[in-house]
Coordinates of C-alpha atoms in Angstrom, one line a residue:
M222 CA 50.1 4.4 -40.5
T223 CA 52.7 1.6 -41.2
A224 CA 54.6 2.6 -38.1
T225 CA 51.4 2.5 -36.0
L226 CA 50.6 -1.1 -37.3
H227 CA 54.2 -2.2 -36.6
A228 CA 54.0 -0.8 -33.0
L229 CA 50.6 -2.5 -32.5
F230 CA 52.0 -5.8 -33.7
D231 CA 55.1 -5.5 -31.5
E232 CA 52.9 -4.8 -28.5
L233 CA 50.7 -7.8 -29.3
S234 CA 53.7 -10.1 -29.7
K235 CA 55.2 -8.9 -26.4
Y236 CA 51.9 -9.4 -24.6
L237 CA 51.5 -12.9 -25.9
A238 CA 55.1 -13.8 -25.1
E239 CA 54.6 -12.7 -21.5
N240 CA 51.0 -13.9 -20.8
F241 CA 50.1 -16.7 -23.2
D242 CA 49.3 -20.0 -21.5
P243 CA 48.9 -22.8 -24.1
I244 CA 46.6 -25.0 -22.0
G245 CA 44.5 -22.4 -20.2
D246 CA 44.2 -20.0 -23.1
G247 CA 43.6 -22.9 -25.5
V248 CA 40.6 -24.1 -23.4
D249 CA 39.5 -20.5 -23.2
I250 CA 39.6 -20.1 -27.0
V251 CA 37.7 -23.4 -27.6
V252 CA 35.0 -22.4 -25.1
V253 CA 34.5 -19.0 -26.6
A254 CA 34.4 -20.5 -30.2
V255 CA 31.8 -23.0 -29.1
G256 CA 29.8 -20.3 -27.4
V257 CA 29.9 -18.0 -30.5
Y258 CA 28.9 -20.9 -32.8
W259 CA 26.0 -21.8 -30.4
L260 CA 24.9 -18.2 -30.3
L261 CA 24.9 -17.8 -34.1
K262 CA 23.0 -21.1 -34.4
L263 CA 20.5 -19.8 -31.9
I264 CA 19.8 -16.5 -33.6
R265 CA 19.8 -18.0 -37.2
G266 CA 16.8 -16.8 -39.1
T267 CA 16.0 -14.0 -36.8
R268 CA 16.4 -10.2 -36.9
A269 CA 19.1 -10.6 -34.3
V270 CA 21.5 -11.6 -37.0
Q271 CA 21.2 -8.1 -38.6
V272 CA 21.5 -6.5 -35.2
L273 CA 24.6 -8.5 -34.3
A274 CA 26.2 -7.5 -37.7
G275 CA 25.4 -3.8 -37.0
L276 CA 26.9 -4.0 -33.5
L277 CA 30.1 -5.6 -34.7
A278 CA 30.4 -2.9 -37.3
L279 CA 30.0 -0.2 -34.7
I280 CA 32.5 -1.9 -32.4
A281 CA 35.0 -2.1 -35.3
M282 CA 34.5 1.6 -36.0
S283 CA 35.0 2.4 -32.3
V284 CA 38.3 0.5 -32.3
L285 CA 39.5 2.3 -35.4
S286 CA 38.5 5.7 -34.0
Q287 CA 40.7 4.9 -30.9
L288 CA 43.5 3.7 -33.1
F289 CA 43.6 6.8 -35.2
Q290 CA 42.6 9.2 -32.4
L291 CA 39.5 10.5 -34.1
T292 CA 38.3 12.7 -31.2
T293 CA 34.7 13.3 -32.4
L294 CA 34.0 9.6 -33.2
I295 CA 35.6 8.6 -29.8
W296 CA 33.2 11.0 -28.0
I297 CA 30.2 9.7 -29.9
F298 CA 31.0 6.0 -29.4
D299 CA 31.8 6.5 -25.7
H300 CA 28.3 7.9 -25.2
F301 CA 26.5 5.6 -27.6
L302 CA 28.0 2.2 -26.7
A303 CA 27.3 2.8 -23.0
S304 CA 23.5 2.7 -23.7
A305 CA 23.6 0.3 -26.8
V306 CA 22.8 -2.7 -24.7
L307 CA 19.7 -1.1 -23.2
I308 CA 18.6 0.1 -26.6
V309 CA 18.9 -3.5 -28.0
I310 CA 17.0 -5.0 -25.1
V311 CA 14.2 -2.5 -25.5
L312 CA 13.9 -2.8 -29.3
F313 CA 14.3 -6.6 -29.5
Q314 CA 12.8 -7.8 -26.3
A315 CA 10.5 -10.3 -28.1
D316 CA 13.5 -11.8 -29.9
I317 CA 15.5 -12.0 -26.7
R318 CA 12.6 -13.7 -24.9
R319 CA 12.4 -16.3 -27.7
M320 CA 16.1 -17.0 -27.5
L321 CA 16.0 -17.4 -23.8
A322 CA 13.0 -19.7 -24.2
R323 CA 15.1 -21.9 -26.6
V324 CA 17.9 -22.0 -24.0
G325 CA 15.4 -23.2 -21.4
R326 CA 14.1 -25.9 -23.8
R327 CA 17.6 -27.2 -24.3
V328 CA 18.3 -27.1 -20.6
S329 CA 15.0 -28.8 -19.7
P330 CA 13.8 -30.8 -22.7
S331 CA 11.2 -32.7 -20.7
A332 CA 9.4 -29.5 -19.8
A333 CA 9.6 -28.3 -23.4
R334 CA 8.1 -31.6 -24.6
R335 CA 5.2 -31.3 -22.2
Q336 CA 4.5 -27.7 -23.4
E337 CA 4.7 -28.8 -27.0
T338 CA 2.4 -31.7 -26.4
Q339 CA -0.1 -29.4 -24.7
I340 CA 0.0 -26.9 -27.6
L341 CA -0.4 -29.6 -30.2
E342 CA -3.4 -30.9 -28.3
E343 CA -5.1 -27.5 -28.1
V344 CA -4.4 -26.8 -31.8
S345 CA -5.7 -30.2 -32.8
R346 CA -8.9 -29.8 -30.8
A347 CA -9.4 -26.3 -32.2
A348 CA -9.0 -27.5 -35.8
Q349 CA -11.5 -30.3 -35.3
A350 CA -14.0 -28.0 -33.6
L351 CA -13.7 -25.5 -36.4
A352 CA -14.1 -28.2 -39.0
Q353 CA -17.3 -29.5 -37.4
K354 CA -18.7 -25.9 -37.5
R355 CA -17.5 -25.5 -41.1
V356 CA -15.5 -22.5 -40.1
G357 CA -12.3 -21.9 -42.0
A358 CA -8.9 -21.3 -40.3
L359 CA -5.2 -21.4 -41.1
I360 CA -2.9 -22.4 -38.2
V361 CA 0.8 -21.9 -38.6
L362 CA 3.2 -23.5 -36.1
E363 CA 6.5 -21.7 -36.0
R364 CA 9.7 -23.7 -35.8
D365 CA 13.3 -22.4 -36.3
T366 CA 12.6 -19.6 -38.8
Q367 CA 11.1 -16.5 -37.1
L368 CA 7.8 -15.5 -38.8
D369 CA 7.7 -11.8 -37.9
D370 CA 9.1 -10.8 -41.3
Q371 CA 6.6 -13.0 -43.2
V372 CA 3.5 -12.4 -41.2
E373 CA 2.2 -8.8 -41.4
G374 CA -0.2 -6.8 -39.3
G375 CA -2.3 -8.2 -36.6
V376 CA -3.4 -7.2 -33.1
A377 CA -1.1 -8.1 -30.1
L378 CA -2.6 -10.6 -27.7
D379 CA 0.1 -12.5 -25.8
A380 CA -2.4 -15.1 -24.6
A381 CA -2.1 -18.7 -23.6
V382 CA -2.8 -21.3 -26.4
S383 CA -6.2 -22.8 -25.8
R384 CA -8.9 -24.5 -27.9
D385 CA -11.6 -22.1 -26.9
L386 CA -9.6 -19.0 -27.8
L387 CA -8.5 -20.3 -31.2
V388 CA -12.1 -21.3 -32.0
A389 CA -13.4 -17.9 -30.9
L390 CA -10.8 -16.1 -33.1
F391 CA -12.2 -17.6 -36.3
L392 CA -15.9 -17.6 -35.6
P393 CA -17.7 -15.2 -38.1
Y394 CA -18.6 -12.6 -35.5
S395 CA -14.9 -12.2 -34.4
P396 CA -13.4 -9.0 -35.7
L397 CA -10.1 -10.9 -36.3
H398 CA -11.6 -13.9 -38.2
D399 CA -10.3 -12.6 -41.5
G400 CA -6.7 -12.7 -40.5
A401 CA -4.1 -14.9 -38.9
A402 CA -3.4 -15.7 -35.3
L403 CA 0.3 -16.1 -34.6
I404 CA 1.6 -18.1 -31.6
Q405 CA 5.2 -17.7 -30.6
G406 CA 7.1 -18.9 -27.5
G407 CA 4.2 -21.1 -26.5
R408 CA 1.7 -18.2 -26.6
I409 CA -0.7 -16.5 -29.1
S410 CA 1.2 -13.4 -29.8
R411 CA -1.0 -11.8 -32.4
A412 CA -4.3 -12.3 -34.3
G413 CA -5.7 -10.8 -37.5
C414 CA -2.3 -11.1 -39.4
I415 CA -1.8 -11.4 -43.1
L416 CA 0.1 -14.3 -44.6
P417 CA 1.9 -14.3 -48.0
L418 CA 0.0 -16.1 -50.9
S419 CA 1.8 -18.5 -53.1
E420 CA 1.9 -17.6 -56.8
R421 CA 2.6 -21.1 -58.0
Q422 CA 0.5 -22.5 -60.8
D423 CA 1.2 -26.2 -60.2
L424 CA -0.8 -26.6 -57.0
P425 CA -3.4 -29.4 -56.9
E426 CA -6.7 -28.3 -58.5
G427 CA -9.4 -27.0 -56.2
L428 CA -7.1 -25.4 -53.6
G429 CA -8.4 -22.1 -52.4
T430 CA -6.9 -18.9 -50.9
R431 CA -6.3 -20.5 -47.5
H432 CA -4.2 -23.3 -48.9
R433 CA -2.3 -20.9 -51.1
A434 CA -1.5 -18.8 -48.0
A435 CA -0.3 -22.0 -46.2
V436 CA 1.9 -23.0 -49.1
G437 CA 3.1 -19.4 -49.5
L438 CA 4.3 -19.3 -45.9
A439 CA 5.8 -22.8 -46.2
E440 CA 7.8 -21.7 -49.2
E441 CA 9.5 -19.0 -47.3
T442 CA 9.9 -20.6 -43.9
D443 CA 10.1 -24.0 -42.1
A444 CA 6.7 -23.4 -40.5
V445 CA 4.1 -26.1 -40.1
V446 CA 0.7 -24.9 -41.3
V447 CA -2.7 -26.4 -40.3
V448 CA -5.5 -25.6 -42.7
V449 CA -9.2 -25.9 -42.0
S450 CA -11.4 -25.7 -45.2
E451 CA -14.6 -23.7 -44.8
E452 CA -16.0 -25.4 -48.0
T453 CA -15.2 -29.0 -47.3
S454 CA -14.4 -29.1 -43.5
D455 CA -11.2 -30.9 -44.4
V456 CA -8.2 -30.5 -42.2
S457 CA -4.8 -30.3 -43.9
V458 CA -1.1 -29.8 -42.9
V459 CA 1.5 -28.1 -45.1
C460 CA 5.2 -28.3 -44.3
S461 CA 8.4 -28.3 -46.3
G462 CA 6.6 -28.7 -49.6
E463 CA 4.5 -31.6 -48.4
L464 CA 0.7 -31.3 -48.3
S465 CA -1.2 -33.8 -46.2
R466 CA -5.0 -33.6 -46.6
K467 CA -8.2 -35.0 -45.1
L468 CA -6.7 -35.6 -41.7
D469 CA -8.8 -37.1 -39.0
P470 CA -8.0 -36.2 -35.3
D471 CA -5.5 -39.0 -34.7
R472 CA -3.6 -38.4 -38.0
L473 CA -3.6 -34.7 -37.4
R474 CA -1.9 -35.1 -34.0
A475 CA 0.6 -37.7 -35.4
T476 CA 1.4 -35.4 -38.4
L477 CA 2.0 -32.4 -36.2
R478 CA 4.1 -34.4 -33.8
E479 CA 6.2 -35.8 -36.6
K480 CA 6.7 -32.4 -38.3
L481 CA 7.7 -30.6 -35.1
A482 CA 9.9 -33.4 -33.8
A483 CA 12.8 -32.2 -36.0
S484 CA 12.8 -28.7 -34.5
P485 CA 13.7 -27.6 -31.0
A486 CA 11.7 -24.4 -31.5
P487 CA 8.4 -23.8 -29.7
A488 CA 5.1 -24.2 -31.5
S489 CA 3.7 -20.9 -32.8
V490 CA 0.4 -20.6 -34.6
A491 CA -1.3 -18.4 -37.2
A492 CA -4.7 -18.6 -38.8
E493 CA -6.6 -17.0 -41.7
P494 CA -9.9 -17.7 -43.5
E495 CA -10.4 -18.6 -47.1
A496 CA -12.0 -17.2 -50.1
G497 CA -12.2 -19.9 -52.7
T498 CA -13.1 -23.6 -53.2
E499 CA -11.1 -26.6 -52.2
G500 CA -11.5 -29.9 -53.9
S501 CA -11.1 -33.4 -52.4
G502 CA -7.8 -34.3 -54.0
P503 CA -5.3 -36.9 -52.7
R504 CA -4.7 -37.3 -49.0
D505 CA -1.0 -36.6 -49.3
A506 CA 0.7 -34.7 -52.1
R507 CA 4.3 -33.5 -52.7
L508 CA 4.5 -29.9 -53.8
A509 CA 7.5 -30.1 -56.1
G510 CA 9.2 -27.0 -57.3

């Protein structure tokens, strides 16, 4: 084994001595390093991180099998790695679509801003309409952290974000009104989902199940959550441990715009009705913990 490593090192040294260009190769290394950093930043918080780690492990095993001439492993990897790219695309097409959407938003920020503004307007109008009807809802806007691992169940929709559809999802006769509606990549991807409930005991008095679900999701992710109370018709926003309550239409739009401004990710929405009472409480409260 030692002789093999020495031979490999000698071959590498010989190759670098004959082919290394300080300027061209230096630029090449910098570009690749920046690209890898940008890719890792892009997939941060998604399942793609685990997939990338698995692929790197397989590639390392393939290199080792070639180095030590492990015939069986060489045959397996030759046949597996050829189709690995297609397997990844099929299994993680939703994640790939979101990553490409993020690339598009960085390339064309003005178009991304217009889409975000339209989504915020539809969400705000839906929240106000539901509040007027005294219909509860929980609307979660996804930012950098992917919500697929925190939001469970649901029925696939892949529909455009609109006031009318969001309102219809939470009316009492809707079969999905007891769950959450998740919007990703600028579209409502699922409805009827389940959100995690916070187990904290220090929440403001009078908060019901809906607010606990909003806080529970905000504890685990960087999501922005819009809550409509069925009991009081109040509209609230939860994000990063901060609870803003009793928001009128203008304050709701301003709060959503402020919370989402720090994130390049698209707005994504989820909703869920409440079982419990919600008191008046302060308009803004910091959820320390």
